[in-house]
Amino acid sequence: MTRNVYARFWREGLVWRVALSDLTGEHRMRDLTFASPEKIEALAQRGGAMKDLAAKQGIAVGIRNGAGGFKMILDNNQFAKVSLGAKW
């Protein structure tokens, strides 16, 4: 079984923030902080969000503009890791 998770990211000073939530945005699961945008690309890659050229370019444009988002398709193991502490 797979779960869809939305990752919204933005630059805040010298760091990058990522908020993970369900696709509706109502249930926020976890907030992450990264020092570099390469970590956001790695997260998107592991989450299956960079499946085609358009998706890769969309993430690259978001990083260049300082904010963006992408949908990840996670298996049960991956979902359990990101939803720790989430109230579902």
Coordinates of C-alpha atoms in Angstrom, one line a residue:
M1 CA 0.0 0.0 0.0
T2 CA 1.2 3.5 -0.8
R3 CA 0.4 6.9 0.8
N4 CA 0.5 10.3 -0.8
V5 CA 2.3 13.0 1.1
Y6 CA 2.7 16.7 0.1
A7 CA 6.0 18.4 0.8
R8 CA 6.0 22.2 0.9
F9 CA 9.4 23.8 1.1
W10 CA 10.7 27.4 1.5
R11 CA 13.9 29.2 2.2
E12 CA 14.1 30.9 5.6
G13 CA 17.3 32.8 6.1
L14 CA 20.2 30.4 5.7
V15 CA 18.1 27.2 6.0
W16 CA 15.4 25.4 4.0
R17 CA 12.2 24.4 5.8
V18 CA 10.0 21.5 4.6
A19 CA 6.5 20.8 5.9
L20 CA 5.1 17.4 5.2
S21 CA 1.3 17.0 5.2
D22 CA -1.5 15.0 3.7
L23 CA -2.6 16.1 0.2
T24 CA -5.4 18.3 1.7
G25 CA -2.9 20.2 3.9
E26 CA -5.2 19.7 6.9
H27 CA -3.0 17.1 8.7
R28 CA 0.6 18.4 9.1
M29 CA 2.8 15.4 9.9
R30 CA 6.3 16.7 10.3
D31 CA 8.6 19.7 9.8
L32 CA 12.1 19.3 8.6
T33 CA 15.1 21.8 8.4
F34 CA 17.9 21.4 5.9
A35 CA 21.1 23.4 5.3
S36 CA 21.1 23.0 1.5
P37 CA 18.6 22.6 -1.3
E38 CA 20.3 19.4 -2.4
K39 CA 18.7 17.7 0.6
I40 CA 15.3 18.7 -0.7
E41 CA 16.2 17.2 -4.1
A42 CA 17.3 14.0 -2.3
L43 CA 14.0 13.9 -0.3
A44 CA 12.0 14.3 -3.5
Q45 CA 14.1 11.5 -5.2
R46 CA 13.5 9.1 -2.3
G47 CA 9.8 9.9 -2.3
G48 CA 9.3 9.2 -6.0
A49 CA 8.6 12.9 -6.8
M50 CA 11.2 13.2 -9.6
K51 CA 9.7 10.7 -11.9
D52 CA 9.9 12.8 -15.1
L53 CA 11.6 15.9 -16.5
A54 CA 8.7 18.2 -15.7
A55 CA 8.7 17.2 -12.0
K56 CA 12.5 17.7 -11.8
Q57 CA 12.2 21.1 -13.4
G58 CA 9.3 22.1 -11.1
I59 CA 11.4 21.3 -8.0
A60 CA 14.4 23.2 -9.5
V61 CA 12.3 26.3 -10.2
G62 CA 10.9 26.1 -6.7
I63 CA 14.4 26.0 -5.2
R64 CA 15.5 28.9 -7.5
N65 CA 12.5 30.9 -6.4
G66 CA 12.9 30.1 -2.7
A67 CA 9.6 28.1 -2.3
G68 CA 7.8 25.2 -3.9
G69 CA 6.2 21.9 -3.3
F70 CA 5.9 18.3 -4.6
K71 CA 3.8 15.2 -4.1
M72 CA 5.6 12.1 -2.8
I73 CA 4.3 8.5 -3.0
L74 CA 5.5 6.6 0.0
D75 CA 5.4 3.0 1.0
N76 CA 4.3 2.0 4.5
N77 CA 7.8 2.0 5.8
Q78 CA 8.6 5.5 4.5
F79 CA 5.2 6.8 5.7
A80 CA 5.8 5.5 9.2
K81 CA 9.1 7.3 9.4
V82 CA 7.7 10.7 8.3
S83 CA 4.5 10.4 10.3
L84 CA 6.1 9.8 13.7
G85 CA 4.3 12.0 16.2
A86 CA 1.6 12.9 13.7
K87 CA -2.0 12.9 14.9
W88 CA -4.1 11.0 12.4

